[in-house]
């Protein structure tokens, strides 16, 4: 029996929810946050894991229903043969009981044909950005501190991306996320208590529901 | 100061004050007794002696202050011995805890005396005169001669100088430490507008959809910068027919 069927038969709840808290910190103070996170988080080798990713968002516009967005992400370090990562995140549910945002989450690794594939499916290139920063882990939690930059002009991956980057703001984007299933109750408290430790440098909040 | 019944003081508050003084005296007696018992077990250690002396001195000071407070009251009242008897008086004995058993005309003047003994008077006189003359005096705790007025003046100036120096130092350190604290508190680590923009960009893509120059159509209604060109090609908004090409390529 293949693994998917095995899982279904065992009726194990599939981890398809992402619990997320987001915030930002100014560039000048990022070093403080990094130092604090380095102390607080799991730190096996002593070195901080860095990432430099390019994320492209494709959207499928359905006239009757709301748009579907898929995010294609790959690491710029892996060029010329990067591993593409396809991710679907739904919009976060507004849940007043929870102190973190919860959203549906699916992801998988795909081949490099994905961009073409999505375009053939009808997805349209929506926007893209570069995220460069560090990633910290604490237990099941993952905290990323990243500088978001946009491309000065669209490129298809042939040119050197660094040459055309332009930071989006003077702040770094911080996100704390945890992949869990529906039955994880204490996750919100766990994340919130860890977020408390990062105050007053940064206050991590739920995703604001404006739409 | 155990007073036999005095008829002059009748009011309750004054009685209470007297009782307070009485209590203080008792405490003082107790500490003195403790001090002497220490000596019975051999020479006590210097810290013990210091402690006892501390207790004694504080008790004496409190006693003095309470007596000073009650002094006007005492001045307005006078005690008159009403009866003196050469026989044992049990009440007196009880009151004085068996120290005095006969209240007769030998002891009464001692008890109600208001003038110091001659030796004490002499000593006090000496002390008072030494404050105003330049004599060497052993009772001066420093063991040095009392300085002349101009010496006093220079000394005072020196001390003032040192004190100014010390206050300046203290003020400096206070400023430095206070400022660092305040600086940290006032520091703003997050920028609200930046936060908003980042969150919008990451979650909804607002602000990241720059107008691009390629021909592929991008029409959005949500973004702020609406100055992009409307593509002439109609956007593919209908669900297109799926064209799945299976290419036999060797994937990585």
JSON list of N, CA, C and O in Angstrom, two decimals, chain A residues 22 24-26 29 32 61 63 71 81 103 119-121 126-127 129 150 154 168-171 173 200-201 207-208 210-211, chain B residues 188-191 194-195 197-209 212 214 217-218 220 236-237 240 242-243 252:
[
{"chain": "A", "resi": 22, "resn": "UNK", "atom": "N", "xyz": [3.20, 37.18, 12.42]},
{"chain": "A", "resi": 22, "resn": "UNK", "atom": "CA", "xyz": [4.09, 37.97, 11.57]},
{"chain": "A", "resi": 22, "resn": "UNK", "atom": "C", "xyz": [4.39, 39.30, 12.21]},
{"chain": "A", "resi": 22, "resn": "UNK", "atom": "O", "xyz": [3.63, 39.83, 13.01]},
{"chain": "A", "resi": 24, "resn": "UNK", "atom": "N", "xyz": [7.53, 42.82, 11.88]},
{"chain": "A", "resi": 24, "resn": "UNK", "atom": "CA", "xyz": [8.71, 43.33, 11.18]},
{"chain": "A", "resi": 24, "resn": "UNK", "atom": "C", "xyz": [9.56, 44.11, 12.14]},
{"chain": "A", "resi": 24, "resn": "UNK", "atom": "O", "xyz": [9.11, 44.55, 13.19]},
{"chain": "A", "resi": 25, "resn": "UNK", "atom": "N", "xyz": [10.80, 44.26, 11.77]},
{"chain": "A", "resi": 25, "resn": "UNK", "atom": "CA", "xyz": [11.76, 44.98, 12.60]},
{"chain": "A", "resi": 25, "resn": "UNK", "atom": "C", "xyz": [12.65, 45.81, 11.69]},
{"chain": "A", "resi": 25, "resn": "UNK", "atom": "O", "xyz": [12.95, 45.40, 10.57]},
{"chain": "A", "resi": 26, "resn": "UNK", "atom": "N", "xyz": [13.05, 46.95, 12.18]},
{"chain": "A", "resi": 26, "resn": "UNK", "atom": "CA", "xyz": [13.86, 47.83, 11.35]},
{"chain": "A", "resi": 26, "resn": "UNK", "atom": "C", "xyz": [15.24, 47.23, 11.11]},
{"chain": "A", "resi": 26, "resn": "UNK", "atom": "O", "xyz": [15.78, 46.51, 11.94]},
{"chain": "A", "resi": 29, "resn": "UNK", "atom": "N", "xyz": [17.97, 47.46, 13.74]},
{"chain": "A", "resi": 29, "resn": "UNK", "atom": "CA", "xyz": [17.87, 46.68, 14.97]},
{"chain": "A", "resi": 29, "resn": "UNK", "atom": "C", "xyz": [17.81, 45.19, 14.71]},
{"chain": "A", "resi": 29, "resn": "UNK", "atom": "O", "xyz": [17.61, 44.41, 15.63]},
{"chain": "A", "resi": 32, "resn": "UNK", "atom": "N", "xyz": [19.99, 42.92, 16.82]},
{"chain": "A", "resi": 32, "resn": "UNK", "atom": "CA", "xyz": [19.54, 42.62, 18.18]},
{"chain": "A", "resi": 32, "resn": "UNK", "atom": "C", "xyz": [18.62, 41.42, 18.17]},
{"chain": "A", "resi": 32, "resn": "UNK", "atom": "O", "xyz": [18.73, 40.50, 18.99]},
{"chain": "A", "resi": 61, "resn": "UNK", "atom": "N", "xyz": [-7.31, 33.38, -11.86]},
{"chain": "A", "resi": 61, "resn": "UNK", "atom": "CA", "xyz": [-8.49, 34.20, -11.61]},
{"chain": "A", "resi": 61, "resn": "UNK", "atom": "C", "xyz": [-9.71, 33.48, -12.11]},
{"chain": "A", "resi": 61, "resn": "UNK", "atom": "O", "xyz": [-9.86, 33.23, -13.30]},
{"chain": "A", "resi": 63, "resn": "UNK", "atom": "N", "xyz": [-13.62, 33.74, -12.49]},
{"chain": "A", "resi": 63, "resn": "UNK", "atom": "CA", "xyz": [-14.57, 34.86, -12.51]},
{"chain": "A", "resi": 63, "resn": "UNK", "atom": "C", "xyz": [-15.60, 34.78, -11.38]},
{"chain": "A", "resi": 63, "resn": "UNK", "atom": "O", "xyz": [-15.93, 35.79, -10.77]},
{"chain": "A", "resi": 71, "resn": "UNK", "atom": "N", "xyz": [2.39, 29.62, -4.76]},
{"chain": "A", "resi": 71, "resn": "UNK", "atom": "CA", "xyz": [3.70, 30.26, -4.62]},
{"chain": "A", "resi": 71, "resn": "UNK", "atom": "C", "xyz": [4.78, 29.29, -5.02]},
{"chain": "A", "resi": 71, "resn": "UNK", "atom": "O", "xyz": [4.83, 28.16, -4.52]},
{"chain": "A", "resi": 81, "resn": "UNK", "atom": "N", "xyz": [20.60, 24.74, -10.97]},
{"chain": "A", "resi": 81, "resn": "UNK", "atom": "CA", "xyz": [19.53, 23.74, -10.95]},
{"chain": "A", "resi": 81, "resn": "UNK", "atom": "C", "xyz": [18.82, 23.77, -9.62]},
{"chain": "A", "resi": 81, "resn": "UNK", "atom": "O", "xyz": [19.04, 22.93, -8.77]},
{"chain": "A", "resi": 103, "resn": "UNK", "atom": "N", "xyz": [-3.95, 29.07, 8.97]},
{"chain": "A", "resi": 103, "resn": "UNK", "atom": "CA", "xyz": [-4.36, 29.01, 7.57]},
{"chain": "A", "resi": 103, "resn": "UNK", "atom": "C", "xyz": [-4.02, 27.65, 7.00]},
{"chain": "A", "resi": 103, "resn": "UNK", "atom": "O", "xyz": [-3.09, 26.97, 7.45]},
{"chain": "A", "resi": 119, "resn": "UNK", "atom": "N", "xyz": [1.71, 28.24, -16.04]},
{"chain": "A", "resi": 119, "resn": "UNK", "atom": "CA", "xyz": [1.22, 29.16, -17.07]},
{"chain": "A", "resi": 119, "resn": "UNK", "atom": "C", "xyz": [0.32, 28.45, -18.04]},
{"chain": "A", "resi": 119, "resn": "UNK", "atom": "O", "xyz": [-0.70, 28.99, -18.48]},
{"chain": "A", "resi": 120, "resn": "UNK", "atom": "N", "xyz": [0.68, 27.23, -18.34]},
{"chain": "A", "resi": 120, "resn": "UNK", "atom": "CA", "xyz": [-0.17, 26.45, -19.24]},
{"chain": "A", "resi": 120, "resn": "UNK", "atom": "C", "xyz": [-1.52, 26.18, -18.59]},
{"chain": "A", "resi": 120, "resn": "UNK", "atom": "O", "xyz": [-2.56, 26.12, -19.25]},
{"chain": "A", "resi": 121, "resn": "UNK", "atom": "N", "xyz": [-1.51, 25.99, -17.29]},
{"chain": "A", "resi": 121, "resn": "UNK", "atom": "CA", "xyz": [-2.77, 25.74, -16.60]},
{"chain": "A", "resi": 121, "resn": "UNK", "atom": "C", "xyz": [-3.66, 26.97, -16.59]},
{"chain": "A", "resi": 121, "resn": "UNK", "atom": "O", "xyz": [-4.86, 26.86, -16.39]},
{"chain": "A", "resi": 126, "resn": "UNK", "atom": "N", "xyz": [1.72, 36.77, -10.91]},
{"chain": "A", "resi": 126, "resn": "UNK", "atom": "CA", "xyz": [1.13, 37.86, -10.15]},
{"chain": "A", "resi": 126, "resn": "UNK", "atom": "C", "xyz": [2.18, 38.83, -9.65]},
{"chain": "A", "resi": 126, "resn": "UNK", "atom": "O", "xyz": [2.21, 39.99, -9.98]},
{"chain": "A", "resi": 127, "resn": "UNK", "atom": "N", "xyz": [3.02, 38.33, -8.81]},
{"chain": "A", "resi": 127, "resn": "UNK", "atom": "CA", "xyz": [4.11, 39.17, -8.33]},
{"chain": "A", "resi": 127, "resn": "UNK", "atom": "C", "xyz": [5.22, 38.27, -7.85]},
{"chain": "A", "resi": 127, "resn": "UNK", "atom": "O", "xyz": [5.05, 37.05, -7.73]},
{"chain": "A", "resi": 129, "resn": "UNK", "atom": "N", "xyz": [9.09, 38.25, -5.41]},
{"chain": "A", "resi": 129, "resn": "UNK", "atom": "CA", "xyz": [9.99, 38.99, -4.53]},
{"chain": "A", "resi": 129, "resn": "UNK", "atom": "C", "xyz": [11.14, 38.08, -4.15]},
{"chain": "A", "resi": 129, "resn": "UNK", "atom": "O", "xyz": [11.09, 36.86, -4.35]},
{"chain": "A", "resi": 150, "resn": "UNK", "atom": "N", "xyz": [12.51, 43.56, -4.09]},
{"chain": "A", "resi": 150, "resn": "UNK", "atom": "CA", "xyz": [11.84, 43.32, -5.36]},
{"chain": "A", "resi": 150, "resn": "UNK", "atom": "C", "xyz": [12.85, 43.40, -6.48]},
{"chain": "A", "resi": 150, "resn": "UNK", "atom": "O", "xyz": [13.94, 43.95, -6.34]},
{"chain": "A", "resi": 154, "resn": "UNK", "atom": "N", "xyz": [11.74, 42.51, -14.41]},
{"chain": "A", "resi": 154, "resn": "UNK", "atom": "CA", "xyz": [11.45, 41.10, -14.42]},
{"chain": "A", "resi": 154, "resn": "UNK", "atom": "C", "xyz": [12.53, 40.34, -15.13]},
{"chain": "A", "resi": 154, "resn": "UNK", "atom": "O", "xyz": [12.99, 40.71, -16.18]},
{"chain": "A", "resi": 168, "resn": "UNK", "atom": "N", "xyz": [12.55, 46.34, -0.51]},
{"chain": "A", "resi": 168, "resn": "UNK", "atom": "CA", "xyz": [11.18, 46.83, -0.54]},
{"chain": "A", "resi": 168, "resn": "UNK", "atom": "C", "xyz": [10.94, 47.91, 0.52]},
{"chain": "A", "resi": 168, "resn": "UNK", "atom": "O", "xyz": [10.35, 48.93, 0.27]},
{"chain": "A", "resi": 169, "resn": "UNK", "atom": "N", "xyz": [11.40, 47.63, 1.73]},
{"chain": "A", "resi": 169, "resn": "UNK", "atom": "CA", "xyz": [11.29, 48.64, 2.78]},
{"chain": "A", "resi": 169, "resn": "UNK", "atom": "C", "xyz": [12.60, 48.63, 3.56]},
{"chain": "A", "resi": 169, "resn": "UNK", "atom": "O", "xyz": [13.50, 47.86, 3.26]},
{"chain": "A", "resi": 170, "resn": "UNK", "atom": "N", "xyz": [12.65, 49.48, 4.56]},
{"chain": "A", "resi": 170, "resn": "UNK", "atom": "CA", "xyz": [13.83, 49.50, 5.42]},
{"chain": "A", "resi": 170, "resn": "UNK", "atom": "C", "xyz": [13.70, 48.57, 6.60]},
{"chain": "A", "resi": 170, "resn": "UNK", "atom": "O", "xyz": [14.40, 48.72, 7.59]},
{"chain": "A", "resi": 171, "resn": "UNK", "atom": "N", "xyz": [12.79, 47.65, 6.51]},
{"chain": "A", "resi": 171, "resn": "UNK", "atom": "CA", "xyz": [12.61, 46.73, 7.62]},
{"chain": "A", "resi": 171, "resn": "UNK", "atom": "C", "xyz": [12.73, 45.31, 7.12]},
{"chain": "A", "resi": 171, "resn": "UNK", "atom": "O", "xyz": [12.59, 45.03, 5.94]},
{"chain": "A", "resi": 173, "resn": "UNK", "atom": "N", "xyz": [11.32, 41.39, 7.46]},
{"chain": "A", "resi": 173, "resn": "UNK", "atom": "CA", "xyz": [10.05, 40.72, 7.73]},
{"chain": "A", "resi": 173, "resn": "UNK", "atom": "C", "xyz": [10.32, 39.51, 8.61]},
{"chain": "A", "resi": 173, "resn": "UNK", "atom": "O", "xyz": [11.19, 38.71, 8.32]},
{"chain": "A", "resi": 200, "resn": "UNK", "atom": "N", "xyz": [10.59, 43.67, 23.77]},
{"chain": "A", "resi": 200, "resn": "UNK", "atom": "CA", "xyz": [9.93, 44.72, 23.02]},
{"chain": "A", "resi": 200, "resn": "UNK", "atom": "C", "xyz": [10.55, 44.97, 21.65]},
{"chain": "A", "resi": 200, "resn": "UNK", "atom": "O", "xyz": [10.21, 45.92, 20.98]},
{"chain": "A", "resi": 201, "resn": "UNK", "atom": "N", "xyz": [11.47, 44.08, 21.28]},
{"chain": "A", "resi": 201, "resn": "UNK", "atom": "CA", "xyz": [12.09, 44.32, 19.98]},
{"chain": "A", "resi": 201, "resn": "UNK", "atom": "C", "xyz": [11.05, 44.25, 18.88]},
{"chain": "A", "resi": 201, "resn": "UNK", "atom": "O", "xyz": [11.02, 45.04, 17.95]},
{"chain": "A", "resi": 207, "resn": "UNK", "atom": "N", "xyz": [-2.33, 37.73, 11.39]},
{"chain": "A", "resi": 207, "resn": "UNK", "atom": "CA", "xyz": [-2.48, 38.38, 10.08]},
{"chain": "A", "resi": 207, "resn": "UNK", "atom": "C", "xyz": [-3.75, 39.22, 10.12]},
{"chain": "A", "resi": 207, "resn": "UNK", "atom": "O", "xyz": [-4.82, 38.76, 10.51]},
{"chain": "A", "resi": 208, "resn": "UNK", "atom": "N", "xyz": [-3.59, 40.43, 9.71]},
{"chain": "A", "resi": 208, "resn": "UNK", "atom": "CA", "xyz": [-4.71, 41.34, 9.78]},
{"chain": "A", "resi": 208, "resn": "UNK", "atom": "C", "xyz": [-5.69, 41.05, 8.66]},
{"chain": "A", "resi": 208, "resn": "UNK", "atom": "O", "xyz": [-5.30, 40.89, 7.51]},
{"chain": "A", "resi": 210, "resn": "UNK", "atom": "N", "xyz": [-8.06, 42.33, 6.29]},
{"chain": "A", "resi": 210, "resn": "UNK", "atom": "CA", "xyz": [-8.67, 43.54, 5.75]},
{"chain": "A", "resi": 210, "resn": "UNK", "atom": "C", "xyz": [-9.62, 43.23, 4.62]},
{"chain": "A", "resi": 210, "resn": "UNK", "atom": "O", "xyz": [-10.51, 44.00, 4.33]},
{"chain": "A", "resi": 211, "resn": "UNK", "atom": "N", "xyz": [-9.36, 42.14, 3.96]},
{"chain": "A", "resi": 211, "resn": "UNK", "atom": "CA", "xyz": [-10.21, 41.85, 2.80]},
{"chain": "A", "resi": 211, "resn": "UNK", "atom": "C", "xyz": [-11.35, 40.97, 3.27]},
{"chain": "A", "resi": 211, "resn": "UNK", "atom": "O", "xyz": [-11.13, 39.82, 3.54]},
{"chain": "B", "resi": 188, "resn": "UNK", "atom": "N", "xyz": [12.96, 52.72, 18.92]},
{"chain": "B", "resi": 188, "resn": "UNK", "atom": "CA", "xyz": [11.87, 52.07, 18.23]},
{"chain": "B", "resi": 188, "resn": "UNK", "atom": "C", "xyz": [12.46, 51.03, 17.29]},
{"chain": "B", "resi": 188, "resn": "UNK", "atom": "O", "xyz": [13.32, 51.35, 16.49]},
{"chain": "B", "resi": 189, "resn": "UNK", "atom": "N", "xyz": [12.06, 49.84, 17.46]},
{"chain": "B", "resi": 189, "resn": "UNK", "atom": "CA", "xyz": [12.64, 48.79, 16.64]},
{"chain": "B", "resi": 189, "resn": "UNK", "atom": "C", "xyz": [11.78, 48.48, 15.44]},
{"chain": "B", "resi": 189, "resn": "UNK", "atom": "O", "xyz": [12.23, 47.82, 14.52]},
{"chain": "B", "resi": 190, "resn": "UNK", "atom": "N", "xyz": [10.56, 48.86, 15.50]},
{"chain": "B", "resi": 190, "resn": "UNK", "atom": "CA", "xyz": [9.68, 48.55, 14.38]},
{"chain": "B", "resi": 190, "resn": "UNK", "atom": "C", "xyz": [9.12, 49.84, 13.82]},
{"chain": "B", "resi": 190, "resn": "UNK", "atom": "O", "xyz": [8.92, 50.81, 14.53]},
{"chain": "B", "resi": 191, "resn": "UNK", "atom": "N", "xyz": [8.89, 49.77, 12.56]},
{"chain": "B", "resi": 191, "resn": "UNK", "atom": "CA", "xyz": [8.31, 50.92, 11.88]},
{"chain": "B", "resi": 191, "resn": "UNK", "atom": "C", "xyz": [6.92, 50.50, 11.45]},
{"chain": "B", "resi": 191, "resn": "UNK", "atom": "O", "xyz": [6.75, 49.54, 10.70]},
{"chain": "B", "resi": 194, "resn": "UNK", "atom": "N", "xyz": [6.23, 50.46, 7.71]},
{"chain": "B", "resi": 194, "resn": "UNK", "atom": "CA", "xyz": [6.97, 49.37, 7.06]},
{"chain": "B", "resi": 194, "resn": "UNK", "atom": "C", "xyz": [6.31, 48.03, 7.34]},
{"chain": "B", "resi": 194, "resn": "UNK", "atom": "O", "xyz": [6.19, 47.18, 6.46]},
{"chain": "B", "resi": 195, "resn": "UNK", "atom": "N", "xyz": [5.92, 47.86, 8.58]},
{"chain": "B", "resi": 195, "resn": "UNK", "atom": "CA", "xyz": [5.28, 46.60, 8.95]},
{"chain": "B", "resi": 195, "resn": "UNK", "atom": "C", "xyz": [4.05, 46.37, 8.10]},
{"chain": "B", "resi": 195, "resn": "UNK", "atom": "O", "xyz": [3.83, 45.29, 7.54]},
{"chain": "B", "resi": 197, "resn": "UNK", "atom": "N", "xyz": [3.29, 47.61, 5.21]},
{"chain": "B", "resi": 197, "resn": "UNK", "atom": "CA", "xyz": [3.60, 47.35, 3.81]},
{"chain": "B", "resi": 197, "resn": "UNK", "atom": "C", "xyz": [4.11, 45.92, 3.62]},
{"chain": "B", "resi": 197, "resn": "UNK", "atom": "O", "xyz": [3.73, 45.24, 2.68]},
{"chain": "B", "resi": 198, "resn": "UNK", "atom": "N", "xyz": [4.96, 45.51, 4.55]},
{"chain": "B", "resi": 198, "resn": "UNK", "atom": "CA", "xyz": [5.52, 44.16, 4.42]},
{"chain": "B", "resi": 198, "resn": "UNK", "atom": "C", "xyz": [4.43, 43.11, 4.54]},
{"chain": "B", "resi": 198, "resn": "UNK", "atom": "O", "xyz": [4.37, 42.15, 3.77]},
{"chain": "B", "resi": 199, "resn": "UNK", "atom": "N", "xyz": [3.56, 43.31, 5.52]},
{"chain": "B", "resi": 199, "resn": "UNK", "atom": "CA", "xyz": [2.51, 42.32, 5.72]},
{"chain": "B", "resi": 199, "resn": "UNK", "atom": "C", "xyz": [1.59, 42.26, 4.51]},
{"chain": "B", "resi": 199, "resn": "UNK", "atom": "O", "xyz": [1.21, 41.19, 4.05]},
{"chain": "B", "resi": 200, "resn": "UNK", "atom": "N", "xyz": [1.26, 43.43, 4.00]},
{"chain": "B", "resi": 200, "resn": "UNK", "atom": "CA", "xyz": [0.43, 43.44, 2.81]},
{"chain": "B", "resi": 200, "resn": "UNK", "atom": "C", "xyz": [1.11, 42.74, 1.66]},
{"chain": "B", "resi": 200, "resn": "UNK", "atom": "O", "xyz": [0.49, 41.97, 0.93]},
{"chain": "B", "resi": 201, "resn": "UNK", "atom": "N", "xyz": [2.39, 43.02, 1.52]},
{"chain": "B", "resi": 201, "resn": "UNK", "atom": "CA", "xyz": [3.11, 42.44, 0.38]},
{"chain": "B", "resi": 201, "resn": "UNK", "atom": "C", "xyz": [3.19, 40.93, 0.51]},
{"chain": "B", "resi": 201, "resn": "UNK", "atom": "O", "xyz": [2.94, 40.21, -0.44]},
{"chain": "B", "resi": 202, "resn": "UNK", "atom": "N", "xyz": [3.51, 40.46, 1.70]},
{"chain": "B", "resi": 202, "resn": "UNK", "atom": "CA", "xyz": [3.72, 39.03, 1.84]},
{"chain": "B", "resi": 202, "resn": "UNK", "atom": "C", "xyz": [2.42, 38.27, 1.79]},
{"chain": "B", "resi": 202, "resn": "UNK", "atom": "O", "xyz": [2.36, 37.15, 1.29]},
{"chain": "B", "resi": 203, "resn": "UNK", "atom": "N", "xyz": [1.38, 38.83, 2.32]},
{"chain": "B", "resi": 203, "resn": "UNK", "atom": "CA", "xyz": [0.15, 38.06, 2.40]},
{"chain": "B", "resi": 203, "resn": "UNK", "atom": "C", "xyz": [-0.74, 38.25, 1.19]},
{"chain": "B", "resi": 203, "resn": "UNK", "atom": "O", "xyz": [-1.41, 37.32, 0.77]},
{"chain": "B", "resi": 204, "resn": "UNK", "atom": "N", "xyz": [-0.78, 39.45, 0.69]},
{"chain": "B", "resi": 204, "resn": "UNK", "atom": "CA", "xyz": [-1.71, 39.70, -0.39]},
{"chain": "B", "resi": 204, "resn": "UNK", "atom": "C", "xyz": [-1.04, 40.15, -1.67]},
{"chain": "B", "resi": 204, "resn": "UNK", "atom": "O", "xyz": [-1.69, 40.27, -2.68]},
{"chain": "B", "resi": 205, "resn": "UNK", "atom": "N", "xyz": [0.22, 40.42, -1.62]},
{"chain": "B", "resi": 205, "resn": "UNK", "atom": "CA", "xyz": [0.91, 40.83, -2.83]},
{"chain": "B", "resi": 205, "resn": "UNK", "atom": "C", "xyz": [0.74, 42.28, -3.18]},
{"chain": "B", "resi": 205, "resn": "UNK", "atom": "O", "xyz": [1.12, 42.71, -4.26]},
{"chain": "B", "resi": 206, "resn": "UNK", "atom": "N", "xyz": [0.19, 43.05, -2.25]},
{"chain": "B", "resi": 206, "resn": "UNK", "atom": "CA", "xyz": [-0.02, 44.48, -2.53]},
{"chain": "B", "resi": 206, "resn": "UNK", "atom": "C", "xyz": [1.32, 45.17, -2.56]},
{"chain": "B", "resi": 206, "resn": "UNK", "atom": "O", "xyz": [2.15, 44.99, -1.69]},
{"chain": "B", "resi": 207, "resn": "UNK", "atom": "N", "xyz": [1.51, 45.97, -3.56]},
{"chain": "B", "resi": 207, "resn": "UNK", "atom": "CA", "xyz": [2.72, 46.77, -3.61]},
{"chain": "B", "resi": 207, "resn": "UNK", "atom": "C", "xyz": [3.86, 46.08, -4.32]},
{"chain": "B", "resi": 207, "resn": "UNK", "atom": "O", "xyz": [4.85, 46.72, -4.65]},
{"chain": "B", "resi": 208, "resn": "UNK", "atom": "N", "xyz": [3.77, 44.78, -4.51]},
{"chain": "B", "resi": 208, "resn": "UNK", "atom": "CA", "xyz": [4.85, 44.08, -5.19]},
{"chain": "B", "resi": 208, "resn": "UNK", "atom": "C", "xyz": [4.58, 43.95, -6.68]},
{"chain": "B", "resi": 208, "resn": "UNK", "atom": "O", "xyz": [5.44, 43.55, -7.43]},
{"chain": "B", "resi": 209, "resn": "UNK", "atom": "N", "xyz": [3.36, 44.24, -7.06]},
{"chain": "B", "resi": 209, "resn": "UNK", "atom": "CA", "xyz": [3.03, 44.03, -8.47]},
{"chain": "B", "resi": 209, "resn": "UNK", "atom": "C", "xyz": [3.43, 45.27, -9.23]},
{"chain": "B", "resi": 209, "resn": "UNK", "atom": "O", "xyz": [2.65, 46.18, -9.44]},
{"chain": "B", "resi": 212, "resn": "UNK", "atom": "N", "xyz": [5.21, 45.99, -15.23]},
{"chain": "B", "resi": 212, "resn": "UNK", "atom": "CA", "xyz": [6.32, 45.39, -15.97]},
{"chain": "B", "resi": 212, "resn": "UNK", "atom": "C", "xyz": [6.19, 45.72, -17.43]},
{"chain": "B", "resi": 212, "resn": "UNK", "atom": "O", "xyz": [5.13, 46.09, -17.93]},
{"chain": "B", "resi": 214, "resn": "UNK", "atom": "N", "xyz": [6.94, 43.63, -19.92]},
{"chain": "B", "resi": 214, "resn": "UNK", "atom": "CA", "xyz": [6.77, 42.51, -20.86]},
{"chain": "B", "resi": 214, "resn": "UNK", "atom": "C", "xyz": [5.36, 42.49, -21.37]},
{"chain": "B", "resi": 214, "resn": "UNK", "atom": "O", "xyz": [4.48, 43.22, -20.92]},
{"chain": "B", "resi": 217, "resn": "UNK", "atom": "N", "xyz": [-0.03, 39.64, -20.02]},
{"chain": "B", "resi": 217, "resn": "UNK", "atom": "CA", "xyz": [-1.03, 40.53, -19.44]},
{"chain": "B", "resi": 217, "resn": "UNK", "atom": "C", "xyz": [-1.11, 40.39, -17.91]},
{"chain": "B", "resi": 217, "resn": "UNK", "atom": "O", "xyz": [-1.17, 39.30, -17.39]},
{"chain": "B", "resi": 218, "resn": "UNK", "atom": "N", "xyz": [-1.10, 41.50, -17.27]},
{"chain": "B", "resi": 218, "resn": "UNK", "atom": "CA", "xyz": [-1.34, 41.49, -15.83]},
{"chain": "B", "resi": 218, "resn": "UNK", "atom": "C", "xyz": [-2.32, 42.60, -15.54]},
{"chain": "B", "resi": 218, "resn": "UNK", "atom": "O", "xyz": [-2.00, 43.77, -15.68]},
{"chain": "B", "resi": 220, "resn": "UNK", "atom": "N", "xyz": [-4.71, 43.89, -12.56]},
{"chain": "B", "resi": 220, "resn": "UNK", "atom": "CA", "xyz": [-5.22, 43.69, -11.20]},
{"chain": "B", "resi": 220, "resn": "UNK", "atom": "C", "xyz": [-6.00, 44.91, -10.77]},
{"chain": "B", "resi": 220, "resn": "UNK", "atom": "O", "xyz": [-5.75, 46.02, -11.22]},
{"chain": "B", "resi": 236, "resn": "UNK", "atom": "N", "xyz": [-6.55, 35.94, -19.85]},
{"chain": "B", "resi": 236, "resn": "UNK", "atom": "CA", "xyz": [-7.18, 34.63, -19.92]},
{"chain": "B", "resi": 236, "resn": "UNK", "atom": "C", "xyz": [-7.88, 34.37, -18.61]},
{"chain": "B", "resi": 236, "resn": "UNK", "atom": "O", "xyz": [-7.30, 33.82, -17.68]},
{"chain": "B", "resi": 237, "resn": "UNK", "atom": "N", "xyz": [-9.08, 34.81, -18.50]},
{"chain": "B", "resi": 237, "resn": "UNK", "atom": "CA", "xyz": [-9.76, 34.62, -17.24]},
{"chain": "B", "resi": 237, "resn": "UNK", "atom": "C", "xyz": [-10.70, 33.43, -17.27]},
{"chain": "B", "resi": 237, "resn": "UNK", "atom": "O", "xyz": [-11.07, 32.91, -16.24]},
{"chain": "B", "resi": 240, "resn": "UNK", "atom": "N", "xyz": [-9.19, 27.87, -19.16]},
{"chain": "B", "resi": 240, "resn": "UNK", "atom": "CA", "xyz": [-8.80, 27.43, -20.50]},
{"chain": "B", "resi": 240, "resn": "UNK", "atom": "C", "xyz": [-8.83, 25.93, -20.58]},
{"chain": "B", "resi": 240, "resn": "UNK", "atom": "O", "xyz": [-8.84, 25.21, -19.59]},
{"chain": "B", "resi": 242, "resn": "UNK", "atom": "N", "xyz": [-7.28, 22.57, -20.81]},
{"chain": "B", "resi": 242, "resn": "UNK", "atom": "CA", "xyz": [-6.00, 22.13, -20.29]},
{"chain": "B", "resi": 242, "resn": "UNK", "atom": "C", "xyz": [-5.23, 21.45, -21.39]},
{"chain": "B", "resi": 242, "resn": "UNK", "atom": "O", "xyz": [-5.73, 20.57, -22.07]},
{"chain": "B", "resi": 243, "resn": "UNK", "atom": "N", "xyz": [-4.03, 21.96, -21.56]},
{"chain": "B", "resi": 243, "resn": "UNK", "atom": "CA", "xyz": [-3.18, 21.30, -22.53]},
{"chain": "B", "resi": 243, "resn": "UNK", "atom": "C", "xyz": [-1.99, 20.75, -21.78]},
{"chain": "B", "resi": 243, "resn": "UNK", "atom": "O", "xyz": [-1.09, 21.49, -21.40]},
{"chain": "B", "resi": 252, "resn": "UNK", "atom": "N", "xyz": [15.59, 16.29, -13.60]},
{"chain": "B", "resi": 252, "resn": "UNK", "atom": "CA", "xyz": [16.72, 16.20, -12.65]},
{"chain": "B", "resi": 252, "resn": "UNK", "atom": "C", "xyz": [16.26, 15.56, -11.38]},
{"chain": "B", "resi": 252, "resn": "UNK", "atom": "O", "xyz": [15.13, 15.64, -10.99]}
]
